[in-house]
Coordinates of C-alpha atoms and ligand atoms in Angstrom, one line a residue:
M1447 CA -8.6 -18.0 105.0
M1448 CA -5.2 -16.3 104.7
K1449 CA -5.0 -12.8 103.3
K1450 CA -3.3 -12.8 99.9
S1451 CA -0.2 -10.8 99.3
I1452 CA 1.4 -9.3 96.2
I1453 CA 3.4 -12.6 95.9
N1454 CA 0.2 -14.6 95.8
F1455 CA -1.2 -12.3 93.1
R1456 CA 1.9 -12.7 91.0
E1457 CA 1.7 -16.5 91.3
M1458 CA -2.0 -16.4 90.3
V1459 CA -1.1 -14.5 87.2
E1460 CA 1.7 -17.0 86.4
K1461 CA -0.7 -20.0 86.9
K1462 CA -3.4 -18.2 84.9
E1463 CA -5.8 -18.1 87.8
K1464 CA -8.2 -15.2 87.5
I1465 CA -8.2 -12.6 90.3
V1466 CA -11.7 -11.7 91.7
Y1467 CA -12.0 -8.1 92.6
I1468 CA -15.2 -6.3 93.8
T1469 CA -15.8 -2.9 95.3
G1470 CA -17.1 -2.5 98.9
Y1471 CA -17.9 0.5 101.0
D1472 CA -19.1 -0.8 104.4
Y1473 CA -18.6 -3.4 107.1
L1474 CA -21.6 -5.7 106.3
T1475 CA -21.0 -5.9 102.6
A1476 CA -17.3 -6.5 103.1
K1477 CA -18.2 -9.3 105.5
Y1478 CA -20.3 -11.1 102.8
E1479 CA -17.5 -10.4 100.2
E1480 CA -14.9 -12.1 102.4
R1481 CA -17.3 -15.0 103.0
A1482 CA -17.8 -15.4 99.3
G1483 CA -14.0 -15.6 98.9
V1484 CA -13.2 -12.6 96.8
D1485 CA -9.4 -12.0 96.3
M1486 CA -9.4 -8.2 96.5
I1487 CA -11.8 -5.4 97.6
L1488 CA -11.6 -1.9 96.2
V1489 CA -13.0 0.8 98.4
G1490 CA -13.5 3.0 95.3
D1491 CA -14.3 6.6 95.3
S1492 CA -17.5 5.4 93.5
L1493 CA -18.5 5.5 97.1
G1494 CA -19.6 9.0 96.3
M1495 CA -22.2 7.9 93.9
V1496 CA -23.1 4.4 95.2
T1497 CA -23.3 5.1 98.9
L1498 CA -23.2 8.9 99.5
G1499 CA -25.7 9.9 96.7
H1500 CA -23.4 12.3 94.8
E1501 CA -23.8 12.7 91.1
T1502 CA -20.0 12.2 90.5
T1503 CA -17.0 11.1 92.4
Y1504 CA -15.5 14.6 92.7
P1505 CA -17.0 15.5 96.2
V1506 CA -15.5 12.5 97.9
T1507 CA -12.9 13.4 100.6
M1508 CA -10.0 11.6 102.3
E1509 CA -12.1 11.5 105.5
D1510 CA -14.9 9.7 103.6
M1511 CA -12.4 7.2 102.2
I1512 CA -10.7 6.6 105.4
S1513 CA -13.9 6.1 107.4
H1514 CA -15.4 3.7 104.8
S1515 CA -12.1 1.8 104.2
S1516 CA -11.8 1.3 108.0
A1517 CA -15.3 -0.2 108.1
V1518 CA -14.4 -2.5 105.1
R1519 CA -11.2 -3.6 106.9
R1520 CA -13.2 -4.5 110.0
G1521 CA -15.7 -6.5 107.9
A1522 CA -13.0 -8.3 105.8
P1523 CA -9.9 -8.6 108.0
N1524 CA -8.5 -11.4 105.8
T1525 CA -9.0 -9.8 102.4
F1526 CA -6.5 -7.6 100.4
I1527 CA -8.1 -4.2 100.4
I1528 CA -7.2 -1.3 98.0
G1529 CA -8.2 2.3 99.0
D1530 CA -8.9 4.7 96.2
M1531 CA -7.2 8.1 96.4
P1532 CA -10.1 10.7 96.0
Y1533 CA -10.0 13.7 93.7
M1534 CA -7.5 16.4 94.8
S1535 CA -5.8 14.1 97.3
Y1536 CA -2.8 13.5 95.0
Q1537 CA -3.1 16.0 92.1
I1538 CA -1.2 18.9 93.6
S1539 CA 2.2 17.5 94.5
D1540 CA 4.2 14.4 95.1
E1541 CA 4.5 15.4 98.8
E1542 CA 0.7 15.7 99.2
A1543 CA 0.2 12.4 97.4
V1544 CA 2.7 10.6 99.7
F1545 CA 1.2 12.2 102.8
N1546 CA -2.4 11.1 101.8
A1547 CA -1.3 7.6 100.7
G1548 CA 0.5 7.2 104.1
R1549 CA -2.6 8.5 106.0
F1550 CA -4.7 6.0 104.1
T1551 CA -2.4 3.1 105.1
K1552 CA -1.9 4.2 108.7
E1553 CA -5.5 5.1 109.5
S1554 CA -7.6 2.5 107.7
L1555 CA -5.0 -0.3 107.2
V1556 CA -5.6 -0.7 103.5
D1557 CA -3.1 -3.0 101.7
A1558 CA -2.6 -0.8 98.7
I1559 CA -3.9 2.5 97.2
K1560 CA -5.1 3.3 93.7
L1561 CA -4.6 6.4 91.6
E1562 CA -6.4 7.4 88.5
G1563 CA -4.8 8.6 85.3
G1564 CA -1.8 8.0 83.1
T1565 CA -0.5 11.5 82.7
D1566 CA 3.2 12.3 83.5
S1567 CA 2.2 13.9 86.8
V1568 CA 0.2 10.9 87.9
V1569 CA 3.1 8.6 86.9
A1570 CA 5.4 10.8 89.1
R1571 CA 3.0 10.4 92.0
I1572 CA 2.9 6.7 91.6
K1573 CA 6.7 6.6 91.7
A1574 CA 6.8 8.8 94.8
I1575 CA 4.3 6.7 96.7
A1576 CA 5.9 3.3 95.6
D1577 CA 9.3 4.7 96.8
I1578 CA 8.1 4.8 100.4
G1579 CA 7.0 1.1 100.2
I1580 CA 3.2 1.5 99.6
L1581 CA 1.7 -0.8 97.0
V1582 CA 0.1 1.2 94.2
M1583 CA -2.5 0.2 91.7
G1584 CA -2.6 2.4 88.6
H1585 CA -5.9 3.0 86.8
I1586 CA -6.2 4.0 83.1
G1587 CA -8.9 4.0 80.4
L1588 CA -12.2 5.3 81.5
T1589 CA -11.1 7.2 84.6
P1590 CA -14.1 8.9 86.3
Q1591 CA -11.9 11.7 87.8
F1592 CA -11.1 12.7 84.2
A1593 CA -14.8 12.5 83.1
A1594 CA -15.0 16.2 82.3
Q1595 CA -12.1 15.9 79.8
M1596 CA -13.6 12.7 78.3
G1597 CA -17.0 14.3 77.8
G1598 CA -18.6 11.9 80.2
Y1599 CA -18.3 8.2 81.1
K1600 CA -17.3 7.0 77.7
A1601 CA -15.3 3.9 76.5
Q1602 CA -11.7 4.8 75.8
G1603 CA -9.0 3.4 73.4
K1604 CA -11.4 3.0 70.5
S1605 CA -8.9 4.1 67.8
A1606 CA -5.5 2.5 67.1
G1607 CA -3.8 5.7 68.2
A1608 CA -5.8 6.0 71.4
A1609 CA -5.1 2.3 72.2
M1610 CA -1.4 2.8 71.7
E1611 CA -1.5 5.8 74.0
L1612 CA -3.1 3.7 76.7
L1613 CA -0.4 1.0 76.3
R1614 CA 2.3 3.7 76.6
Q1615 CA 0.7 4.9 79.8
A1616 CA 0.4 1.4 81.2
L1617 CA 4.1 0.7 80.5
A1618 CA 5.1 4.1 82.2
I1619 CA 2.9 3.2 85.3
E1620 CA 4.6 -0.2 85.5
A1621 CA 8.1 1.4 85.2
A1622 CA 7.2 3.9 87.9
G1623 CA 6.9 1.0 90.4
A1624 CA 3.1 0.2 90.4
A1625 CA 2.3 -3.2 91.8
F1626 CA -0.9 -3.6 89.7
I1627 CA -2.8 -1.8 87.1
L1628 CA -6.6 -1.5 86.5
V1629 CA -7.8 -0.9 83.0
E1630 CA -11.4 0.4 82.6
G1631 CA -13.8 0.7 79.8
V1632 CA -11.8 -0.3 76.8
P1633 CA -12.4 -2.7 73.9
A1634 CA -11.3 -6.3 74.7
V1635 CA -8.5 -6.2 72.2
V1636 CA -7.0 -3.3 74.1
G1637 CA -7.3 -5.0 77.4
K1638 CA -5.5 -8.0 75.8
A1639 CA -2.7 -6.0 74.3
I1640 CA -2.0 -4.3 77.6
T1641 CA -2.2 -7.6 79.6
E1642 CA 0.2 -9.3 77.2
R1643 CA 2.8 -6.6 77.5
L1644 CA 2.9 -5.9 81.2
S1645 CA 4.4 -8.1 83.8
I1646 CA 2.5 -6.7 86.8
P1647 CA -1.1 -8.1 87.4
V1648 CA -3.6 -6.3 85.1
L1649 CA -7.1 -6.1 86.4
G1650 CA -10.0 -5.1 84.2
I1651 CA -13.4 -3.6 84.5
G1652 CA -15.2 -3.5 81.1
A1653 CA -11.9 -4.4 79.5
G1654 CA -12.8 -7.8 78.1
S1655 CA -12.0 -11.3 79.3
F1656 CA -8.3 -11.5 78.8
T1657 CA -7.1 -9.4 81.8
D1658 CA -5.6 -11.2 84.8
G1659 CA -8.7 -10.4 86.9
Q1660 CA -12.1 -8.9 86.8
L1661 CA -13.6 -6.0 88.9
L1662 CA -17.2 -5.0 89.2
I1663 CA -18.9 -2.4 91.4
Y1664 CA -20.7 -4.6 93.9
A1665 CA -23.9 -2.5 93.8
D1666 CA -24.2 -2.9 90.0
M1667 CA -23.6 -6.7 90.0
V1668 CA -26.1 -7.5 92.8
G1669 CA -28.8 -5.2 91.3
Y1670 CA -28.7 -2.6 94.1
Y1671 CA -27.6 0.6 92.3
D1672 CA -30.1 1.3 89.5
D1673 CA -29.5 4.9 88.5
F1674 CA -27.7 3.5 85.4
T1675 CA -26.0 0.3 84.4
P1676 CA -22.9 0.2 82.3
K1677 CA -22.7 -2.1 79.3
F1678 CA -20.1 -4.3 80.9
V1679 CA -22.1 -5.2 84.0
K1680 CA -23.7 -8.5 84.6
K1681 CA -26.3 -8.8 87.3
Y1682 CA -25.9 -11.8 89.6
A1683 CA -28.6 -11.0 92.1
N1684 CA -31.5 -8.6 92.6
V1685 CA -30.8 -7.1 96.0
G1686 CA -32.9 -4.0 95.2
A1687 CA -36.0 -6.1 94.8
E1688 CA -35.3 -8.0 98.0
L1689 CA -34.9 -4.8 100.0
L1690 CA -38.1 -3.3 98.5
K1691 CA -39.9 -6.5 99.5
G1692 CA -38.6 -6.3 103.1
F1693 CA -39.4 -2.5 103.4
T1694 CA -42.8 -2.6 101.9
G1695 CA -43.7 -5.7 104.0
F1696 CA -42.7 -3.9 107.2
C1697 CA -44.7 -0.8 106.2
E1698 CA -47.8 -2.9 105.5
E1699 CA -47.6 -4.9 108.8
V1700 CA -46.9 -2.0 111.1
R1701 CA -49.8 -0.1 109.5
N1702 CA -52.3 -3.1 109.7
G1703 CA -51.1 -4.0 113.2
S1704 CA -49.8 -7.5 112.5
F1705 CA -46.3 -6.5 113.5
P1706 CA -45.1 -6.9 116.2
D1707 CA -46.9 -10.1 117.3
D1708 CA -46.6 -10.0 121.1
A1709 CA -46.5 -13.8 121.3
V1710 CA -43.3 -13.8 119.3
H1711 CA -41.5 -10.5 119.1
T1712 CA -41.9 -9.2 122.6
Y1713 CA -39.9 -9.6 125.9
V1714 CA -41.7 -11.6 128.6
I1715 CA -42.2 -10.7 132.3
A1716 CA -42.9 -13.3 135.0
D1717 CA -46.6 -13.5 136.0
K1718 CA -45.8 -12.4 139.6
E1719 CA -44.0 -9.3 138.3
A1720 CA -46.8 -8.5 135.9
A1721 CA -49.3 -8.8 138.8
D1722 CA -47.2 -6.5 141.0
L1723 CA -46.8 -4.0 138.2
E1724 CA -50.6 -3.9 137.8
K1725 CA -51.0 -3.2 141.5
L1726 CA -48.4 -0.4 141.4
L1727 CA -49.9 1.2 138.4
A1728 CA -53.4 1.1 140.1
E1729 CA -51.9 3.0 143.1
I1730 CA -50.8 5.9 140.9
K1731 CA -54.0 6.2 138.9
Ligands
LIG1006 O1 -14.2 4.1 92.3 C1 -14.2 3.0 91.8 O2 -15.0 2.1 92.1 C2 -13.4 2.8 90.7 C3 -13.9 1.8 89.7 C4 -14.9 2.4 88.8 C5 -12.8 1.2 88.9 O3 -12.4 3.4 90.5

């Protein structure tokens, strides 16, 4: 399988082929995602909640993101990977945003980076990063790094005025040089309005069926993360139940002595070596 490029994604949009996009945070999961043939993997800062056990994405650092993105790159060498810029890695200045986007690219070999928000300052950061040749994905709508201002993880663009503001932000992000945009947590009609008016690929998560591609957080869609499940998630597997089955089975068998079975799970020693060992042990008794 050949890694897709921005050209392939533009062609997919033209041919109306949907782009499949899933989050990933570690080597093993990325390996399975690549085997399944996903088009893009997002190493999201949802890492903080899904993998590191934080209550929000705010504590995630550049070091966390680089370490996990590098692992995902090793697991999925032939998949297009997008690294999410964590909170406070791009907010302060264009210079810091460019520095951190460059670090991400150099140290974990991601193919693109993603920034949350549609404010004027975020649009300026997108332009500064795109100007040095890094592919940028914008992200608007329900943006977790703005959760405090939104009053929580709430759907956005639910009035005509709010929807028009999202469209204005999307157009500004495209004009700033973003290669893609992700729209999260908006009514389907808003996802459609944005997709129809932009020429860059528009990915959606909880933005209806019209967008050029669909993203889900892998731990939600395989039934692994169960702290809460957003309305837009569909479960395709029940990994949590399978893990529980494996762990409880192991607990039971270790405690009742049926694991390990020495006839199956143990290394063998030649009869002569076993006899010699017995003699040597007898001498030191
Ligand atoms: O961090 C992430 O996984 C994201 C998605 C929620 C879109 O940004």
